[in-house]
Tab-separated table of C-alpha atoms and ligand atoms in Angstrom:
chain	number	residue	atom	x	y	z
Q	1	UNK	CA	0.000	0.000	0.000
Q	2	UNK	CA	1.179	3.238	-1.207
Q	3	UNK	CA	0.616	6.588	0.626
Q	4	UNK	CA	0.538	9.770	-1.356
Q	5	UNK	CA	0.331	13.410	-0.222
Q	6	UNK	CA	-2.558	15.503	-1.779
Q	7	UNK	CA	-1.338	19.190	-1.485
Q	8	UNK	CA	-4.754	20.324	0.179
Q	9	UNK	CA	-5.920	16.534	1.933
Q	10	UNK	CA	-2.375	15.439	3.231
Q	11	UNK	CA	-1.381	11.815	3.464
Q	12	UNK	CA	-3.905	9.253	1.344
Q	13	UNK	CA	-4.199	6.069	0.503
Q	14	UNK	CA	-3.201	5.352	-3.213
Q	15	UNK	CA	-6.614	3.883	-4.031
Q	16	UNK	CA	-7.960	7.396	-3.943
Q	17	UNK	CA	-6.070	8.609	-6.584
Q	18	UNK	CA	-5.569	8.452	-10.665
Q	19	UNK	CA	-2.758	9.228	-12.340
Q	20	UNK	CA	-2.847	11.342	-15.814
Q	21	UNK	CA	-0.320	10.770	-17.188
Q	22	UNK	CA	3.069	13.683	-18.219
Q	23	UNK	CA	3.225	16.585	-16.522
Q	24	UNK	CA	4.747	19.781	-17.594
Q	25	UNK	CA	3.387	19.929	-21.186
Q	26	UNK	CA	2.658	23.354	-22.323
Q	27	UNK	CA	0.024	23.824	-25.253
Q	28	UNK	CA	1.928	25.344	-28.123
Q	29	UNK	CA	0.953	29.158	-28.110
Q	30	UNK	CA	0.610	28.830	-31.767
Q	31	UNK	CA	-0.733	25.910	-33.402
Q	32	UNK	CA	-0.984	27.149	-37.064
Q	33	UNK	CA	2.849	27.778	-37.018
Q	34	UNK	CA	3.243	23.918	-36.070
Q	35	UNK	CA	3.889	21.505	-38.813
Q	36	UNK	CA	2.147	18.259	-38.731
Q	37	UNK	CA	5.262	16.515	-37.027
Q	38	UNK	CA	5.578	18.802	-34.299
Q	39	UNK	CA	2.084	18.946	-33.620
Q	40	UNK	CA	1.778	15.189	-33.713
Q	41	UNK	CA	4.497	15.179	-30.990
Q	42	UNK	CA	3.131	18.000	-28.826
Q	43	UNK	CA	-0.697	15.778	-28.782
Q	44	UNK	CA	0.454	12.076	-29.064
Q	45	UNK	CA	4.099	11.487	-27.708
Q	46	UNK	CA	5.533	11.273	-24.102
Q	47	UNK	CA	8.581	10.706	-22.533
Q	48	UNK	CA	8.307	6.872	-21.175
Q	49	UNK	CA	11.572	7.189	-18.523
Q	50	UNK	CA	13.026	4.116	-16.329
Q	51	UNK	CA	13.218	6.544	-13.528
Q	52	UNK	CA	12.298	9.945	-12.071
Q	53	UNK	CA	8.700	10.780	-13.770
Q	54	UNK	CA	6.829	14.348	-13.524
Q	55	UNK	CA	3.301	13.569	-13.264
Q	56	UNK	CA	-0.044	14.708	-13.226
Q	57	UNK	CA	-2.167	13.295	-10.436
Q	58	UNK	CA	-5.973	13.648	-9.520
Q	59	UNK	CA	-7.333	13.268	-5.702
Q	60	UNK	CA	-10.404	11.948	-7.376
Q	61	UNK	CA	-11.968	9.971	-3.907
Q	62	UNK	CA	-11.136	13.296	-2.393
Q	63	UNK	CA	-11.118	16.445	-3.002
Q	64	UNK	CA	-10.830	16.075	-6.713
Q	65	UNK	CA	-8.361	18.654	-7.343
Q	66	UNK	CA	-5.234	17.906	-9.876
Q	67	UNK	CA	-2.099	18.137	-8.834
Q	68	UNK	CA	1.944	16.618	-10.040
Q	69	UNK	CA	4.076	14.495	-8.946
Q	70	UNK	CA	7.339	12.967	-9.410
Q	71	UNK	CA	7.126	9.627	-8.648
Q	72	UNK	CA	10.449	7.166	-9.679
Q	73	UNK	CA	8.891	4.666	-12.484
Q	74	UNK	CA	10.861	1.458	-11.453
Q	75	UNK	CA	10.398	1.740	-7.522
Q	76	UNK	CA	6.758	3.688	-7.326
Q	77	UNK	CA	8.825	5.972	-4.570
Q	78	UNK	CA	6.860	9.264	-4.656
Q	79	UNK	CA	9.680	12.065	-4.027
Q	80	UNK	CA	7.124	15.486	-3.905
Q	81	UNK	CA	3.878	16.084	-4.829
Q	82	UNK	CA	3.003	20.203	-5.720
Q	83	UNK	CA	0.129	22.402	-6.375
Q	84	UNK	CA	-0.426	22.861	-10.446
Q	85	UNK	CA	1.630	25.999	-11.474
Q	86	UNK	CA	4.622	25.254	-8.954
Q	87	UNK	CA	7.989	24.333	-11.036
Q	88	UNK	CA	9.222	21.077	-11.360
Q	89	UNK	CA	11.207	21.077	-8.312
Q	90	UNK	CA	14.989	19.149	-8.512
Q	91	UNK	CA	14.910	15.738	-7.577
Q	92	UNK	CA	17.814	14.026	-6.850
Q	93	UNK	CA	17.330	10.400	-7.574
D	1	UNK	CA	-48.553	24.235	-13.566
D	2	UNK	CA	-46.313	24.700	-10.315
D	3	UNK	CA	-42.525	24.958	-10.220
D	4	UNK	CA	-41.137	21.750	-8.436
D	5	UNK	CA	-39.068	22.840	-5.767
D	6	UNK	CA	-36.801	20.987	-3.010
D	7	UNK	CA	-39.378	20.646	-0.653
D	8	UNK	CA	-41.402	18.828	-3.128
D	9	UNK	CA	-39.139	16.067	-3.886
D	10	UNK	CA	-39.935	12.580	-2.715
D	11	UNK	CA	-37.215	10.945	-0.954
D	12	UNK	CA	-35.935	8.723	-3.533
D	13	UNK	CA	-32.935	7.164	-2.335
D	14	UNK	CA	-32.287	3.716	-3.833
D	15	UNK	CA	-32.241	2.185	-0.094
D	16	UNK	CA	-35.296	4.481	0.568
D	17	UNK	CA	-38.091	1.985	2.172
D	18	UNK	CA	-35.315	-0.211	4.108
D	19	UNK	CA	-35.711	-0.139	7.558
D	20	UNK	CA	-33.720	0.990	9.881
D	21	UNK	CA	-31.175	-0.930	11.891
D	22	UNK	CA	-31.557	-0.925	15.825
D	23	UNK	CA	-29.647	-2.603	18.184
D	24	UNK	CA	-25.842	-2.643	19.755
D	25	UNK	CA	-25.121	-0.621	16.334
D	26	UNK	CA	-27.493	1.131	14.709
D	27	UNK	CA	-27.663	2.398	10.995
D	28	UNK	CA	-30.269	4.256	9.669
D	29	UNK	CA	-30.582	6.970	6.055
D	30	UNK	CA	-31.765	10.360	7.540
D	31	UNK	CA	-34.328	12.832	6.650
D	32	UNK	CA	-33.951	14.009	3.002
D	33	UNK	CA	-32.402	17.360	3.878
D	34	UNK	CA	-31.247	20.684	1.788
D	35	UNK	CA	-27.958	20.593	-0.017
D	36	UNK	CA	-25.975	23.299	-1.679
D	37	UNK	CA	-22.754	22.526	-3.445
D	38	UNK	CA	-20.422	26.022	-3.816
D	39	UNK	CA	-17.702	27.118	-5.470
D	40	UNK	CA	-15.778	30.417	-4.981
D	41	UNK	CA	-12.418	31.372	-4.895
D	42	UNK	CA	-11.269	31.889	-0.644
D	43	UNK	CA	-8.882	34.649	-1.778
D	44	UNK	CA	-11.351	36.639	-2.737
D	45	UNK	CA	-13.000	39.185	0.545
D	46	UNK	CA	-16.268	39.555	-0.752
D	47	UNK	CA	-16.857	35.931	-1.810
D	48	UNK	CA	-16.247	35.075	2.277
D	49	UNK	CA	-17.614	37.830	3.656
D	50	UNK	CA	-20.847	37.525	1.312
D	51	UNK	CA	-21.093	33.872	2.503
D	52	UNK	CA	-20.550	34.208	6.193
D	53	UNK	CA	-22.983	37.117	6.073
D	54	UNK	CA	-25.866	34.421	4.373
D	55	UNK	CA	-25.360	31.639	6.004
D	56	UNK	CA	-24.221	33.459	9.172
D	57	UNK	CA	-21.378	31.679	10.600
D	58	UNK	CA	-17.203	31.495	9.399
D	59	UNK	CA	-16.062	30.055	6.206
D	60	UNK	CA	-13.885	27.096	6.894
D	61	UNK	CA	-10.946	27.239	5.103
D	62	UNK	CA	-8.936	24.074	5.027
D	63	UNK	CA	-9.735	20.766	3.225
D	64	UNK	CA	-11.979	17.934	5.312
D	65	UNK	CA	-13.304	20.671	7.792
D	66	UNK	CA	-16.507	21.537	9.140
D	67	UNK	CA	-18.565	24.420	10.757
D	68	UNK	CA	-21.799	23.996	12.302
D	69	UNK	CA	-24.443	26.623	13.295
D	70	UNK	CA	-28.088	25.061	14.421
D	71	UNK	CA	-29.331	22.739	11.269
D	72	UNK	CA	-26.776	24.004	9.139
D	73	UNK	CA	-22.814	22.517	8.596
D	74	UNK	CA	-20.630	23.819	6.048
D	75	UNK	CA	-18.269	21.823	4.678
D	76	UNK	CA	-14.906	22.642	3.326
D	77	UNK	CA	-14.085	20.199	0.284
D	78	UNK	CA	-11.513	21.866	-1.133
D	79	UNK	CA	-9.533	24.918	-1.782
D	80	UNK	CA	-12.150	25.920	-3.704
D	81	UNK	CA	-15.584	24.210	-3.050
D	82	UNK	CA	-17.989	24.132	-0.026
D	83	UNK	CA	-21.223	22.284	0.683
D	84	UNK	CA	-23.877	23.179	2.585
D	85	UNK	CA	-26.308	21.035	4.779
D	86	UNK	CA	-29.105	22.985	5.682
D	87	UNK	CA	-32.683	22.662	6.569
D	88	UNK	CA	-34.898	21.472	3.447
D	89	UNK	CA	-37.300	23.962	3.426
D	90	UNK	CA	-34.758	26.966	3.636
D	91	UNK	CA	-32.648	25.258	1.086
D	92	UNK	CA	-34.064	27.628	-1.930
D	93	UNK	CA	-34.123	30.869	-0.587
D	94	UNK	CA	-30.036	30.129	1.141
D	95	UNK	CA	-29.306	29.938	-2.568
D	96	UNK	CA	-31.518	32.616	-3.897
D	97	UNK	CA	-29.999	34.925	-1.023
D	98	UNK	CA	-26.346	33.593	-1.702
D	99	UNK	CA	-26.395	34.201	-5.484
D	100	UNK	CA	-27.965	37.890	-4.791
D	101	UNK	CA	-25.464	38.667	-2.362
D	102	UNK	CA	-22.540	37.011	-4.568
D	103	UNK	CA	-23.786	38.610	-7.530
D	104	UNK	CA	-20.574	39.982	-9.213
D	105	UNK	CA	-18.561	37.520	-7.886
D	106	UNK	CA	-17.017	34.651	-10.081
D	107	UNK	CA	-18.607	31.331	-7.963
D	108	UNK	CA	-21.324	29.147	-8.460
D	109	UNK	CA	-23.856	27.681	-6.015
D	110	UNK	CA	-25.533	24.862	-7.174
D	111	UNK	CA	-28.888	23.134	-5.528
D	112	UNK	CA	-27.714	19.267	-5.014
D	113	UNK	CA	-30.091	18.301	-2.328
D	114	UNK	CA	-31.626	15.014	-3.833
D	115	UNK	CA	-28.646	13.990	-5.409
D	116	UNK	CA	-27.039	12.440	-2.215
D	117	UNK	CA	-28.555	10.964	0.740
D	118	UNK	CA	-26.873	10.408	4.190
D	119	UNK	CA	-26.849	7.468	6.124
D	120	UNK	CA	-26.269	7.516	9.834
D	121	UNK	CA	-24.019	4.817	11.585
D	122	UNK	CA	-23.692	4.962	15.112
D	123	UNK	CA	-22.244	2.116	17.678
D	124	UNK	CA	-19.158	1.019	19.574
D	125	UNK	CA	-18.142	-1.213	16.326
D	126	UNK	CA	-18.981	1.972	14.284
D	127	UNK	CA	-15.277	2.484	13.380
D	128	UNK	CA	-14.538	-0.719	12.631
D	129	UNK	CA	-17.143	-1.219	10.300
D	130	UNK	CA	-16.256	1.536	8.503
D	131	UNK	CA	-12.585	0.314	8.298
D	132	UNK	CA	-13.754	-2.894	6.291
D	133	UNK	CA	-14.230	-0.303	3.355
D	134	UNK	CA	-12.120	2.924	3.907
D	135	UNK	CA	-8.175	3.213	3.738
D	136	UNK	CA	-8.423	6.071	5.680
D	137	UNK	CA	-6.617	5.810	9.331
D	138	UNK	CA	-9.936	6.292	11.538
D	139	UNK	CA	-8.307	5.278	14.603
D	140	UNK	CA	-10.034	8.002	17.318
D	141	UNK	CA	-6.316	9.781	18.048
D	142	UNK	CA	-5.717	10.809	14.502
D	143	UNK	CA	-9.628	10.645	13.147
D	144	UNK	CA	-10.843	13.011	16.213
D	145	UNK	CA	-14.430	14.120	16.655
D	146	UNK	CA	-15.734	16.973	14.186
D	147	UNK	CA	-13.100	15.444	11.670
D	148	UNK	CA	-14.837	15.440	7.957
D	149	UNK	CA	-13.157	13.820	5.394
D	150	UNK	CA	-13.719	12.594	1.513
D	151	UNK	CA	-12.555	9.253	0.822
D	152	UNK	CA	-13.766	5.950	-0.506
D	153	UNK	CA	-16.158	3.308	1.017
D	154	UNK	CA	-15.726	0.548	-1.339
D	155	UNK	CA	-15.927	1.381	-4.671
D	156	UNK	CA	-18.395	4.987	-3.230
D	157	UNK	CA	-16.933	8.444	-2.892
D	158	UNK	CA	-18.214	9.207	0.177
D	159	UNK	CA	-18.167	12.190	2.514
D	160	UNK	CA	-17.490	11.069	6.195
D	161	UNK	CA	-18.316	13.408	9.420
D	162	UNK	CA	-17.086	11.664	12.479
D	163	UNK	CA	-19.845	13.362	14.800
D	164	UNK	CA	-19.118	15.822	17.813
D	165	UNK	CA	-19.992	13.707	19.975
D	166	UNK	CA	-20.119	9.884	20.642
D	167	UNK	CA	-19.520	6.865	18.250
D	168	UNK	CA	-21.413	7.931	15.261
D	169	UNK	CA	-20.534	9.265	11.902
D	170	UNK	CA	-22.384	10.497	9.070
D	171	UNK	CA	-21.716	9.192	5.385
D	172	UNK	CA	-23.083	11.189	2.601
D	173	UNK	CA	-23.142	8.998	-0.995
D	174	UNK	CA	-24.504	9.623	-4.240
D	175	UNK	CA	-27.822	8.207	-3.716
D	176	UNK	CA	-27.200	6.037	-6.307
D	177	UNK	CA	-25.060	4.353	-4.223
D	178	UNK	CA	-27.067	4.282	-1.490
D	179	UNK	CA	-28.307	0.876	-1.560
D	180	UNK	CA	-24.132	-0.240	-1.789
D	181	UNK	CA	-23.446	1.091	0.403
D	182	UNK	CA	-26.139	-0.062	3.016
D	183	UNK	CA	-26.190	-3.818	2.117
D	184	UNK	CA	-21.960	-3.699	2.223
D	185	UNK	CA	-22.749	-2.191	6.254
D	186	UNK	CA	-25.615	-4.208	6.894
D	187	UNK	CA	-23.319	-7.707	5.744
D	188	UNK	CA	-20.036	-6.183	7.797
D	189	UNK	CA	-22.127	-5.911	10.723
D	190	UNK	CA	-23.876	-9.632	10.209
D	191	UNK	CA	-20.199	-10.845	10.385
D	192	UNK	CA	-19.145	-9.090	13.668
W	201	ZN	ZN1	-7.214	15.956	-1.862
């Protein structure tokens, strides 16, 4: 069983949450100016690491709010979760 | 024709007709009462000072807290959301008075009265029961009286008010769920 800390609900069990996948991903201000490769990448492809992860997270049992984490893909070791809008912070791992 | 209004609804629960449980524990589904789900941004002065001057009592402001004032409890579920338990009939004009008052003000307050339904369970194996469903850590030095909380009862979201006093706690579920959530009690207290 895996505990993870909402920002606003504090320590939960992991059953209580989904996770959504990258975090991190800003919408490309101008779409038109994409082409069709770079576009393709922005909507369908995501880093996949062995390792430290940013993710987006959702309290949805809870309080339902979003928030990111960075969680290590190989041991599930959560190392922060932050409010949405907070920089990636430096993990060491 | 006549506007339906709160007041008018049936109770319509899907575990509406089942009787109530009496004995060492008891668990019963309470009076249909008023509901009011809002959103508003705490930052903002005259969002909290328009609602604590409706509804008469302080804004909580921390996730999985409660204030109480006679029939009504205001819950914090978020940094961002409230809901309101209030008395059925008032339900309509706490709104009406709450969007006048908040008019200007980017929120929303949203009548939700009939679409949950709260079931009472009180007992000395109260706790326990609800462990066979919840992750949460109930235990009564970290889960302390007037503690509120959303979590999950099975596969329900619930909302669960460990009351001020004594071994009970309210659990307000979709009323959809209702019925769930009842039989999954009813057969945890069968195998105590
Ligand atoms: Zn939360």
């Amino acid at each position: 069983m895996l505990l993870i800390e909402c920002p606003w609900c504090g320590l939960r069990d992991q059953t209580e949450f989904h996770c959504h996948g990258e975090a991190h991903i800003t919408r490309p201000l101008d779409p038109d100016s994409l082409s069709d490769e770079e576009w393709g990448s922005y909507v369908f492809f995501r880093n996949n690491p062995k390792g430290l992860h940013y993710e987006r997270w959702e309290h949805s049992h809870g309080c339902r709010r979003w928030f990111n984490a960075a969680r290590d893909t190989v041991t599930d070791h959560v190392y922060a979760t932050y409010k949405p809008g907070v920089a990636k912070p430096e993990i060491e791992s | 024709m006549t506007n339906t209004t709160a007041k008018d609804l049936p109770r319509t629960s899907s575990c509406y007709a089942r009787s109530a449980i009496e004995g060492t524990n008891s668990l019963r589904e309470m009076d249909l009462n008023g509901k009011l789900n809002i959103r508003g941004d705490a930052s903002e002065q005259k969002f909290v000072d328009g609602m604590s001057q409706v509804l008469e009592m302080d804004l909580p402001i921390s996730a999985n807290s409660v204030n109480e004032r006679g029939s009504q409890r205001l819950y914090c579920l978020g940094p961002d959301e409230w809901f309101l338990h209030c008395n059925l009939k008032s339900t309509d004009s706490l709104a009406q008075n709450l969007r006048e008052k908040l008019a200007g003000v980017h929120c929303a307050v949203t009548e939700v009265s009939d679409y949950y339904t709260v079931l009472r369970l009180s007992g000395p194996d109260a706790e326990g029961l609800l462990r066979r469903g919840t992750p949460l850590d109930l235990h009564h030095g970290v889960f302390k009286h007037d503690h509120t909380a959303q979590t999950r009862f099975g596969h329900a979201s619930i909302l669960l008010h460990k009351l001020a006093e004594g071994e009970a706690w309210d659990i307000q579920v979709r009323w959809t769920y209702a019925e769930y959530l009842w039989d999954y009690l009813v057969s945890a207290m069968r195998s105590l």
